[in-house]
Coordinates of C-alpha atoms in Angstrom, one line a residue:
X47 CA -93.5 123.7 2.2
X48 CA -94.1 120.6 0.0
X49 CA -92.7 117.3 1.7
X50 CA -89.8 115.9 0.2
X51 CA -90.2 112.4 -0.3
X52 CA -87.1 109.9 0.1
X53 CA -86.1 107.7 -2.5
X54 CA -87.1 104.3 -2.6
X55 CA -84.0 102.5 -1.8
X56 CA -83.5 105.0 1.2
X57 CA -87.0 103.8 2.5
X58 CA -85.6 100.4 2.8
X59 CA -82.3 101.4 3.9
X60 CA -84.7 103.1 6.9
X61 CA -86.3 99.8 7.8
X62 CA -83.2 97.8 7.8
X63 CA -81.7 100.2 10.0
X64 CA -84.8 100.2 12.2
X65 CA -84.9 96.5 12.2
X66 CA -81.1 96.8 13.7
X67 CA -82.1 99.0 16.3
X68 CA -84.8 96.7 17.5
X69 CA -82.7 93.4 17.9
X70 CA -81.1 96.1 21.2
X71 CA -84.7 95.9 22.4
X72 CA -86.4 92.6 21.3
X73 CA -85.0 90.0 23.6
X74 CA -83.7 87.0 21.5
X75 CA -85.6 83.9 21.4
X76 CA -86.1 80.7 19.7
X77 CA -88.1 77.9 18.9
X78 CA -87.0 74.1 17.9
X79 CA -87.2 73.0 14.3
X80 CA -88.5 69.4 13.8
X81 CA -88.8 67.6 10.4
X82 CA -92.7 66.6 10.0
X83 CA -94.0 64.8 6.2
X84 CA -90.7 66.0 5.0
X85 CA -91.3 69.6 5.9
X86 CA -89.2 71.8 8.4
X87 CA -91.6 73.2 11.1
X88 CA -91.3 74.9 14.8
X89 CA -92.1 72.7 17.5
X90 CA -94.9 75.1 19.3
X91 CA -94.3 73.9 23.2
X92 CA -90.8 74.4 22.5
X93 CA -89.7 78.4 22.9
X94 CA -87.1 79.4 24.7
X95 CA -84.6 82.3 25.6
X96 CA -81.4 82.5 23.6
X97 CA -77.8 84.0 23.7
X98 CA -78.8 87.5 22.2
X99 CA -77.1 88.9 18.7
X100 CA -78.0 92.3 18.5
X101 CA -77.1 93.5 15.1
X102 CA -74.3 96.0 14.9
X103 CA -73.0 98.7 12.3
X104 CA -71.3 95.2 10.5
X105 CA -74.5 93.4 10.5
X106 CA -76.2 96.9 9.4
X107 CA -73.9 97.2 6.4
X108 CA -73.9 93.6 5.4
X109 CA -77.8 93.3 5.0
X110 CA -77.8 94.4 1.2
X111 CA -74.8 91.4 0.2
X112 CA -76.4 89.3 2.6
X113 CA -80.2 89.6 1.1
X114 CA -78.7 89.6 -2.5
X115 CA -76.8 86.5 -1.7
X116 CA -80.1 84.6 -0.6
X117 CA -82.7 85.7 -2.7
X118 CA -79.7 85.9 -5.6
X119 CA -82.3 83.6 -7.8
X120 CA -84.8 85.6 -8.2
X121 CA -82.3 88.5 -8.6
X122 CA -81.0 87.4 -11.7
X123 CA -84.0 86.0 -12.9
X124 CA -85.3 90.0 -13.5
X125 CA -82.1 90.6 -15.0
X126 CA -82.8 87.9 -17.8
X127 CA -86.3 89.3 -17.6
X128 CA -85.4 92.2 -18.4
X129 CA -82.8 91.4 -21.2
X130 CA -85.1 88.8 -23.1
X131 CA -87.6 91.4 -22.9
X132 CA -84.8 94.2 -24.3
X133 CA -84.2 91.8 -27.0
X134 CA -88.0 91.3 -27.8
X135 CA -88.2 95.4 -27.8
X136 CA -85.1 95.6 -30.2
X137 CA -87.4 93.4 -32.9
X138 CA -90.1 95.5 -32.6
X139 CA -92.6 92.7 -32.4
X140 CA -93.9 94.5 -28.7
X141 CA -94.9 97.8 -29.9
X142 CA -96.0 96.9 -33.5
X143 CA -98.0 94.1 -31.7
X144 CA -99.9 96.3 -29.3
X145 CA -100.8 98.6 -31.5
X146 CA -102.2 96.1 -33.7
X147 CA -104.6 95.3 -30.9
X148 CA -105.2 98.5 -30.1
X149 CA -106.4 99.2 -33.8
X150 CA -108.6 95.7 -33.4
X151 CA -109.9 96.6 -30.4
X152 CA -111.4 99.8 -31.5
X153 CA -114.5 100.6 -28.9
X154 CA -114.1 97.6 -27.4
X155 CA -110.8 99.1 -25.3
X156 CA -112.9 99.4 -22.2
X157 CA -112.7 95.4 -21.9
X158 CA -109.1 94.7 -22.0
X159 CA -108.6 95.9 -18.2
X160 CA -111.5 93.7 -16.2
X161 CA -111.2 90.9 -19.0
X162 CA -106.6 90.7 -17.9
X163 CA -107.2 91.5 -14.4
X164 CA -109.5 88.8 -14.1
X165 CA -107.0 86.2 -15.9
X166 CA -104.3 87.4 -13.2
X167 CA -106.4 86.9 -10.6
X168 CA -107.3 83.2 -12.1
X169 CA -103.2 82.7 -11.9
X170 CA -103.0 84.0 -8.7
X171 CA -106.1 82.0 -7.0
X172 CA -104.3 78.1 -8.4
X173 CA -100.8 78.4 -9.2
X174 CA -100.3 80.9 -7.2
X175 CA -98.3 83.4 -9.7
X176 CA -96.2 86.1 -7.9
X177 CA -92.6 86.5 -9.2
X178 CA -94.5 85.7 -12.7
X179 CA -96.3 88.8 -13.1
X180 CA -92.7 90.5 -13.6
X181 CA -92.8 89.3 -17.2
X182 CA -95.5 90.9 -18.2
X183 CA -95.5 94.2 -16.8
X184 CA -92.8 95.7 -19.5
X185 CA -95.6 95.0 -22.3
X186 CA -98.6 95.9 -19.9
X187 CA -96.9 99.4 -19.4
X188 CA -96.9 100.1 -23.3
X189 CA -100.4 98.3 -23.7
X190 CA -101.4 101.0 -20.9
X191 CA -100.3 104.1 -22.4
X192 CA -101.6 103.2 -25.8
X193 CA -105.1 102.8 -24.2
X194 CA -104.9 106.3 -22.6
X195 CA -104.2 104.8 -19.2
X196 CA -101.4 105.4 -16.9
X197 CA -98.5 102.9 -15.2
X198 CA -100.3 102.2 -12.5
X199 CA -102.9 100.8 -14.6
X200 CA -100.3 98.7 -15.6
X201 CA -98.8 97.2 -12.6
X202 CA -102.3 97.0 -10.8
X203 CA -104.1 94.8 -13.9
X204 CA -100.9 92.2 -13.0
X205 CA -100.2 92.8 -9.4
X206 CA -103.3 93.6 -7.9
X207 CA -105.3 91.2 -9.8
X208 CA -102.6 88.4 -9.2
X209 CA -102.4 89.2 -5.6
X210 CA -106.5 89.7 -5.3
X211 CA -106.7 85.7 -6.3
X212 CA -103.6 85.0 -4.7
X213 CA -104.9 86.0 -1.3
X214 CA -108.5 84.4 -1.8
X215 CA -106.8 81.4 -3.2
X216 CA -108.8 78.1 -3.6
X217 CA -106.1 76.0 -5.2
X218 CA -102.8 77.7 -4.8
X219 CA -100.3 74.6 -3.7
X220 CA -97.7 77.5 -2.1
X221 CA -99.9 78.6 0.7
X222 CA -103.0 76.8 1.2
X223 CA -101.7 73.6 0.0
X224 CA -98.5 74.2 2.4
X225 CA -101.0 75.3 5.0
X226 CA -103.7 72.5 5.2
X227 CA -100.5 70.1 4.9
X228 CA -98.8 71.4 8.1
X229 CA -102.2 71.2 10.3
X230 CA -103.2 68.1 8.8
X231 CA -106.2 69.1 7.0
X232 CA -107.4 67.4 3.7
X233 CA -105.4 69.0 0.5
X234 CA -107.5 71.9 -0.4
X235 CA -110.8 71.3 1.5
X236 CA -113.2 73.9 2.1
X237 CA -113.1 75.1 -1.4
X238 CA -116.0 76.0 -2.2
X239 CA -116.1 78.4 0.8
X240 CA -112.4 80.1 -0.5
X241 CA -114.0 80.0 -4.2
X242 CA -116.6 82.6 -2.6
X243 CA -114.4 84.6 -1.3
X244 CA -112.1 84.3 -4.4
X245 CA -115.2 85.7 -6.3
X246 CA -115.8 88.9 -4.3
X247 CA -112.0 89.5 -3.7
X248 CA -111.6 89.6 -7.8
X249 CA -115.1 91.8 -8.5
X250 CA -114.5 94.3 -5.9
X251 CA -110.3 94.3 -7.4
X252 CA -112.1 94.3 -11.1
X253 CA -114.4 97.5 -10.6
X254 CA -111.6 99.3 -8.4
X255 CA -109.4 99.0 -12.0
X256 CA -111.9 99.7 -13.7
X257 CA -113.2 102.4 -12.5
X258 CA -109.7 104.2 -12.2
X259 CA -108.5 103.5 -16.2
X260 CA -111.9 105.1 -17.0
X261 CA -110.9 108.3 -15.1
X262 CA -107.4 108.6 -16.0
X263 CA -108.7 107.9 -19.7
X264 CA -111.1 110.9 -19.6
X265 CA -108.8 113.3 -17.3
X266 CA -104.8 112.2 -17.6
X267 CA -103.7 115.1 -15.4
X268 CA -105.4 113.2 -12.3
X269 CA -103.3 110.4 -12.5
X270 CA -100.6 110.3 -9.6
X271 CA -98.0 109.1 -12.0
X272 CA -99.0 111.7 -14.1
X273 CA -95.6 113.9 -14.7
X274 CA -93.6 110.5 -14.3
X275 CA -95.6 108.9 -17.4
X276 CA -94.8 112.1 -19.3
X277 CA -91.6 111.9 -18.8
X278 CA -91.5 108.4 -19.4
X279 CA -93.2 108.9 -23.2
X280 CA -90.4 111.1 -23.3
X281 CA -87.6 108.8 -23.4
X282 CA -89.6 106.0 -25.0
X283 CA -91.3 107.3 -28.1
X284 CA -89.0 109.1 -30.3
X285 CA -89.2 106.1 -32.2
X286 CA -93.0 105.2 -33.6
X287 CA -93.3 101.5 -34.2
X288 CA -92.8 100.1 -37.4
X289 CA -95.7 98.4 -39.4
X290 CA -96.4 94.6 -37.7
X291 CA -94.3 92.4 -40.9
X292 CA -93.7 88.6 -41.0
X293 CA -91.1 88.5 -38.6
X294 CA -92.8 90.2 -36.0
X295 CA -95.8 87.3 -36.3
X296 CA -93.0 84.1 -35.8
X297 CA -91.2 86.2 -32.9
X298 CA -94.9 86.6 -31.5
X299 CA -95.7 82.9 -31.9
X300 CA -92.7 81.8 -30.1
X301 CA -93.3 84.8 -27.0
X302 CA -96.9 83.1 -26.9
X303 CA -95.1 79.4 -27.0
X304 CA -92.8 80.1 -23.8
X305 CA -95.7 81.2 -22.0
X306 CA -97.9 78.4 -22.4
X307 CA -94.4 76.0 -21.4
X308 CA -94.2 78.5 -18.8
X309 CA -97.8 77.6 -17.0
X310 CA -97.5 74.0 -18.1
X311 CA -93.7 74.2 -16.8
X312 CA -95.0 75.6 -13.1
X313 CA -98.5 73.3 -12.9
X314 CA -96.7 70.1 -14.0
X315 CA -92.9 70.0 -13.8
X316 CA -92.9 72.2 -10.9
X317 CA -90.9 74.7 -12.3
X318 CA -89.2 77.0 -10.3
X319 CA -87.7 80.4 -11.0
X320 CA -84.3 78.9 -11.8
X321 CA -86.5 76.9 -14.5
X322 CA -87.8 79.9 -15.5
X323 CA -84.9 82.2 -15.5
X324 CA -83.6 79.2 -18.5
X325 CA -86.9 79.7 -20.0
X326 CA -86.4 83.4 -20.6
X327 CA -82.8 82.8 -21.7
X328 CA -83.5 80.4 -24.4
X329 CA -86.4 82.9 -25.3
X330 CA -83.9 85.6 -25.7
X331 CA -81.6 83.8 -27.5
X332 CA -84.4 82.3 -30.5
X333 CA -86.3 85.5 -30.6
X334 CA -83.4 87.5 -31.6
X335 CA -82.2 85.9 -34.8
X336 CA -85.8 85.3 -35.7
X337 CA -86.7 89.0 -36.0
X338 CA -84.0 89.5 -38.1
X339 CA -81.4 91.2 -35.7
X340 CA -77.3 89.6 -35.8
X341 CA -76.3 87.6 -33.1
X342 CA -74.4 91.0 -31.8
X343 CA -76.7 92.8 -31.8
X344 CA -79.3 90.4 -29.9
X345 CA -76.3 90.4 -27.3
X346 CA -76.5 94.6 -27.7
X347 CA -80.2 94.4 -26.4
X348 CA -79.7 91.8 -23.9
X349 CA -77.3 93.7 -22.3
X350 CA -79.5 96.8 -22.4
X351 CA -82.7 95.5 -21.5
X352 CA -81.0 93.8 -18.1
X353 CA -79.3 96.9 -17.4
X354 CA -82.6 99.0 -17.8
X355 CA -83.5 97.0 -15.0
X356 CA -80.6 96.8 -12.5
X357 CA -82.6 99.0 -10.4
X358 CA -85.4 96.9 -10.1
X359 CA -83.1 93.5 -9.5
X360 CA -81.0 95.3 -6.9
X361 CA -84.2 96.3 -5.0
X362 CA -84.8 92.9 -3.6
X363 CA -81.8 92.3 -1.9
X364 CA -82.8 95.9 0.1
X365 CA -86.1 94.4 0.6
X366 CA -84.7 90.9 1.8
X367 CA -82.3 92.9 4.1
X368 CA -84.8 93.6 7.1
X369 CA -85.2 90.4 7.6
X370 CA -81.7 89.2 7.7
X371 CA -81.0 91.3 10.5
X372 CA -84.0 90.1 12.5
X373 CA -83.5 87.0 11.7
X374 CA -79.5 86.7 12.5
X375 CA -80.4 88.8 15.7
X376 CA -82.8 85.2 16.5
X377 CA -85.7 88.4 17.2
X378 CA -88.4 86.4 14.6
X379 CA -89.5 83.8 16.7
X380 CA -90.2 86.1 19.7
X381 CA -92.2 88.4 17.6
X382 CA -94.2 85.3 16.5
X383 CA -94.4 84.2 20.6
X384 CA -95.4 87.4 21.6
X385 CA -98.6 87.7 18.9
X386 CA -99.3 83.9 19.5
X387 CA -99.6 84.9 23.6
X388 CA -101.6 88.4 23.1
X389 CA -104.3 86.1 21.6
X390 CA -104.8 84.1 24.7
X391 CA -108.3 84.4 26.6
X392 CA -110.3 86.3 23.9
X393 CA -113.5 84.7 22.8
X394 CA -113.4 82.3 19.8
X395 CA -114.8 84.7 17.1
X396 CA -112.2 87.2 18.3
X397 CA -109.7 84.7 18.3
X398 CA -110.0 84.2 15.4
X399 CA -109.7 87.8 14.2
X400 CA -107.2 87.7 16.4
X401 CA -104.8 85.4 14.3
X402 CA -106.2 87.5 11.3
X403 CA -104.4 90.6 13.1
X404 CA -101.6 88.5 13.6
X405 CA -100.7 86.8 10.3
X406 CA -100.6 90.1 8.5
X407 CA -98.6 91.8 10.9
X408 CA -96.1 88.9 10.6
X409 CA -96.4 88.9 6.8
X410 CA -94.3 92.4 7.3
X411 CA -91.2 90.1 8.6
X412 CA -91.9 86.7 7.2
X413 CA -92.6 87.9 3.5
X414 CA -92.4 84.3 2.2
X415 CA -95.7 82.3 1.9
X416 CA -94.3 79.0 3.0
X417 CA -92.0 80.5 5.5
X418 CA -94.8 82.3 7.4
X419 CA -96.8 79.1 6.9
X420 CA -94.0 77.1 8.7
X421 CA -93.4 79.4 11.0
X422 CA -96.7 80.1 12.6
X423 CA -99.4 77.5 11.9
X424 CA -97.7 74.9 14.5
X425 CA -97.6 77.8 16.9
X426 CA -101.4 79.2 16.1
X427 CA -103.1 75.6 14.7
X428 CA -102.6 74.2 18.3
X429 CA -103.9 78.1 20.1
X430 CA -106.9 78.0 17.9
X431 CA -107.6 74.5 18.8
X432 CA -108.0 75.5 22.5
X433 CA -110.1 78.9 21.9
X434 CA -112.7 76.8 19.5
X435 CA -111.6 78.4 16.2
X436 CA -111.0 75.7 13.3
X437 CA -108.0 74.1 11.6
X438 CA -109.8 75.1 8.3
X439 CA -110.5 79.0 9.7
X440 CA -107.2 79.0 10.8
X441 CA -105.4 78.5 7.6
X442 CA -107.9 81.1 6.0
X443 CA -106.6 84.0 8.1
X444 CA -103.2 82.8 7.8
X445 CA -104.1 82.9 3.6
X446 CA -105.6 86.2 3.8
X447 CA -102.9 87.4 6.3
X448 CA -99.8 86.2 4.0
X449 CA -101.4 87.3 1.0
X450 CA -103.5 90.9 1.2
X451 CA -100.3 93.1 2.2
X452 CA -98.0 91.1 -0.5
X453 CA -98.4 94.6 -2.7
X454 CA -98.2 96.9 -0.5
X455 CA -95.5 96.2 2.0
X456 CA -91.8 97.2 1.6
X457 CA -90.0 94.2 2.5
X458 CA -92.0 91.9 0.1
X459 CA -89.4 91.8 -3.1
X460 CA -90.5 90.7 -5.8
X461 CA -93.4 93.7 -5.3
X462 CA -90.5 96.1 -4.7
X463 CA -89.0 94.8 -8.1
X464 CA -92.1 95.4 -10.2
X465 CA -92.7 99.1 -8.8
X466 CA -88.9 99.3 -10.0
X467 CA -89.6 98.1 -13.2
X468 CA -92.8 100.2 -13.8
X469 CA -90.9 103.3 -12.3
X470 CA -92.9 104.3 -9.6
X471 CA -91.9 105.1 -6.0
X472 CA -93.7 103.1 -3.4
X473 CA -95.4 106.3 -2.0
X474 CA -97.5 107.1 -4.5
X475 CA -98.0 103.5 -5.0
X476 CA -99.3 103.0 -1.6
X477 CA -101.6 106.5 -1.9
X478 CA -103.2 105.0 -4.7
X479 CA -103.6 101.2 -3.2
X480 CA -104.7 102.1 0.0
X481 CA -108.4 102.8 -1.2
X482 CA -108.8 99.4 -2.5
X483 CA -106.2 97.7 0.8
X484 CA -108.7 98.8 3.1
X485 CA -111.7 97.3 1.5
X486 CA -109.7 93.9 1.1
X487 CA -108.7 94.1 4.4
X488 CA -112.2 94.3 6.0
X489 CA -113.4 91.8 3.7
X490 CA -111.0 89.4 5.2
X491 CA -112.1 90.3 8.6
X492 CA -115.5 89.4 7.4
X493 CA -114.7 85.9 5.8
X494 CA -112.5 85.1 9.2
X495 CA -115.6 85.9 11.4
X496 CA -118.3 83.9 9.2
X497 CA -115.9 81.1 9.0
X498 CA -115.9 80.8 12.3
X499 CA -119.6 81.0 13.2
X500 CA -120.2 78.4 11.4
X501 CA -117.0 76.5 11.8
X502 CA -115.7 76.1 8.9
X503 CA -114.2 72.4 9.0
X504 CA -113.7 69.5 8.2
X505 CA -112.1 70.2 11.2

């Protein structure tokens, strides 16, 4: 009998409801918070027992609101997403435009996947882009088909690359910089070593893509999205795209114009996703009337284009809602005490594997890069500074630890969002990753170990 399955959203229904029956056996605990260079960190001497809060059937059914209501920014940021890019689709200028560079690229197809997974993983290794990649997947997903490829071509040129330079980062401000700042290390020392390992993380994520568009190319029915992209051409393409015209070409100029304010918005201004969100907006709003569609009817695709993707929006919330009930149960600082103190007496090369092991197990709970930052590198700077493993090794296994899992795990959102917007369930997703996940993963291992034999400073 073939196994059945479940849907996504009754995946992370499963974990939340998991997560509440844990906070019956996890004994509540808690460390203090103190305010150090401005930033909000746990005070590692400090845990203690607290009044437990197991989470009952009200704090079960209060998880989704409760995750919607705090990550409601980027919730509604996909939902403009997703209506600018409905309004850009009503013009025209997205299909007409990629099969204009299909037709230019002629033999020279085979490039387009190394040469955008490598511009991803650029992103992802110094700004650190993450929610970002959202925008682009809606275009990479017609871009894919037209090449012969599949969806998950698609999402893995954007989130695999992204998250390939994102977790060998030698720049990015939201984890290293956070990081080396909480530990007291020089701003983005030891570069050269994480450019390195930047460099390998990215060639071993470029031949993986590679090699897989080349196969679906030649044989489609291998694909594991294979009947889902069928059916997907099914509903999309009744409608061929019309010939690339005048309008198109301003609409495209302006699309290329909000990305460049986009990158100088995030490296500069410090634009956040609320910042963004405006962006996308005020994109919407120009790019309608400028391909020649009424004011209605640019409100028409708006509406359409975020409603396509109320699945997708809605996801995070799930995803947020395991750890609301951990957190609210105060269970998330005695899972980080209790993989902090199975560390103690191993040798300091195991060590610092050790806090490899760690990090990435936390990642599952504390999905946010600066939250897992300030939430164990006070508690494991000060452990590796008695078993002889680095500062500068210790941020790298938190970096690799907060940043290898960010596509494969549930409970990360905005990852949960994108597999909603490309239309695949995490299953298949995961079957196809997996391959690839491994590889990373002992890579990682492998940069932790070397950085610690040769102790990897300043300090």
């Amino acid at each position: 009998m073939k196994l059945r399955v479940p849907h996504t959203y009754v995946l992370l229904v499963g974990l939340i409801a998991l997560a509440a029956v844990s906070t019956w056996i996890i004994p509540a605990g808690s460390y203090d918070r103190v305010v150090a260079d401005g930033r909000e960190v746990v005070d590692p001497l400090s845990y203690h027992s607290v009044e437990a809060r197991p989470a009952g059937p009200g704090a079960f059914i209060l998880a989704f609101p409760r995750g919607l209501r705090e990550i409601a920014e980027i919730v509604f940021y996909i939902f403009i997403i997703g209506g600018a890019f409905g309004v850009l689709d009503r013009t025209g200028v997205i299909r007409s435009g990629v099969r204009g560079l299909v037709r230019r690229l002629g033999r020279n197809k085979g490039l387009i996947v190394p040469f955008l997974t490598v511009v991803f993983a650029v992103g992802g290794g110094t700004i650190g882009i993450a929610e970002e990649t959202l925008v682009f997947l809606p275009a990479l997903l017609l871009l894919a088909r037209s090449l012969g490829y599949d969806s998950l071509v698609a999402g893995g040129v954007a989130l695999v690359g992204a998250n390939a330079g994102f977790a060998g980062a030698f720049m990015n401000p939201f984890t290293v910089g956070v990081a080396q700042g909480i530990v007291g290390l020089p701003l983005f020392s030891g570069l050269g070593f994480r450019l390195g390992l930047w460099t390998v993380m990215t060639a071993v994520t470029v031949v993986f893509l590679t090699r897989y568009a080349k196969r679906v190319a030649a044989r489609p029915e291998t694909s594991l999205v294979y009947e889902l992209d069928r059916a997907r051409e099914t509903e999309t393409d009744a409608e061929g795209p019309e010939p690339f015209a005048r309008k198109h070409l301003a609409v495209l100029g302006l699309v290329v114009a909000s990305l460049v304010l986009l990158v100088v918005g995030a490296i500069r201004w410090r634009w956040g996703i609320l910042e963004l969100s405006g962006l996308f907006f005020g994109l919407a709003i120009v790019a309608g009337p400028l391909g020649g569609l009424t004011l209605d009817d640019t409100a028409r695709a708006f509406v359409r284009g975020a409603a396509d993707i109320a699945y997708a929006a809605l996801i995070v919330g799930l995803a947020r809602g395991t750890l609301v009930v951990l957190r609210d149960a105060r269970v998330v600082d005695t899972i980080t005490h209790g993989l902090a103190a199975s560390l103690r007496g191993l040798p300091s090369s195991m060590s610092a594997v050790g806090i490899y092991v760690v990090q990435n197990l936390l990642h599952f709970v504390v999905p946010s890069g600066s939250g897992q930052a300030a939430v164990s590198m006070p508690v494991l700077a000060p452990l590796g500074d008695l078993v002889g493993v680095t500062r500068q090794t210790n941020v790298l296994a938190y970096q690799l630890g907060n940043g290898l899992t960010n596509v494969f795990i549930p409970t990360q959102g905005y990852f949960m969002a994108a597999l909603g917007i490309l239309r695949i369930p995490w299953t298949k997703w995961v079957r196809w990753l997996l391959p690839l996940l491994l590889i990373w993963l002992a890579i990682g291992c492998a940069a932790v170990v070397v950085a610690s034999l040769v102790r990897l400073g300043p300090f």
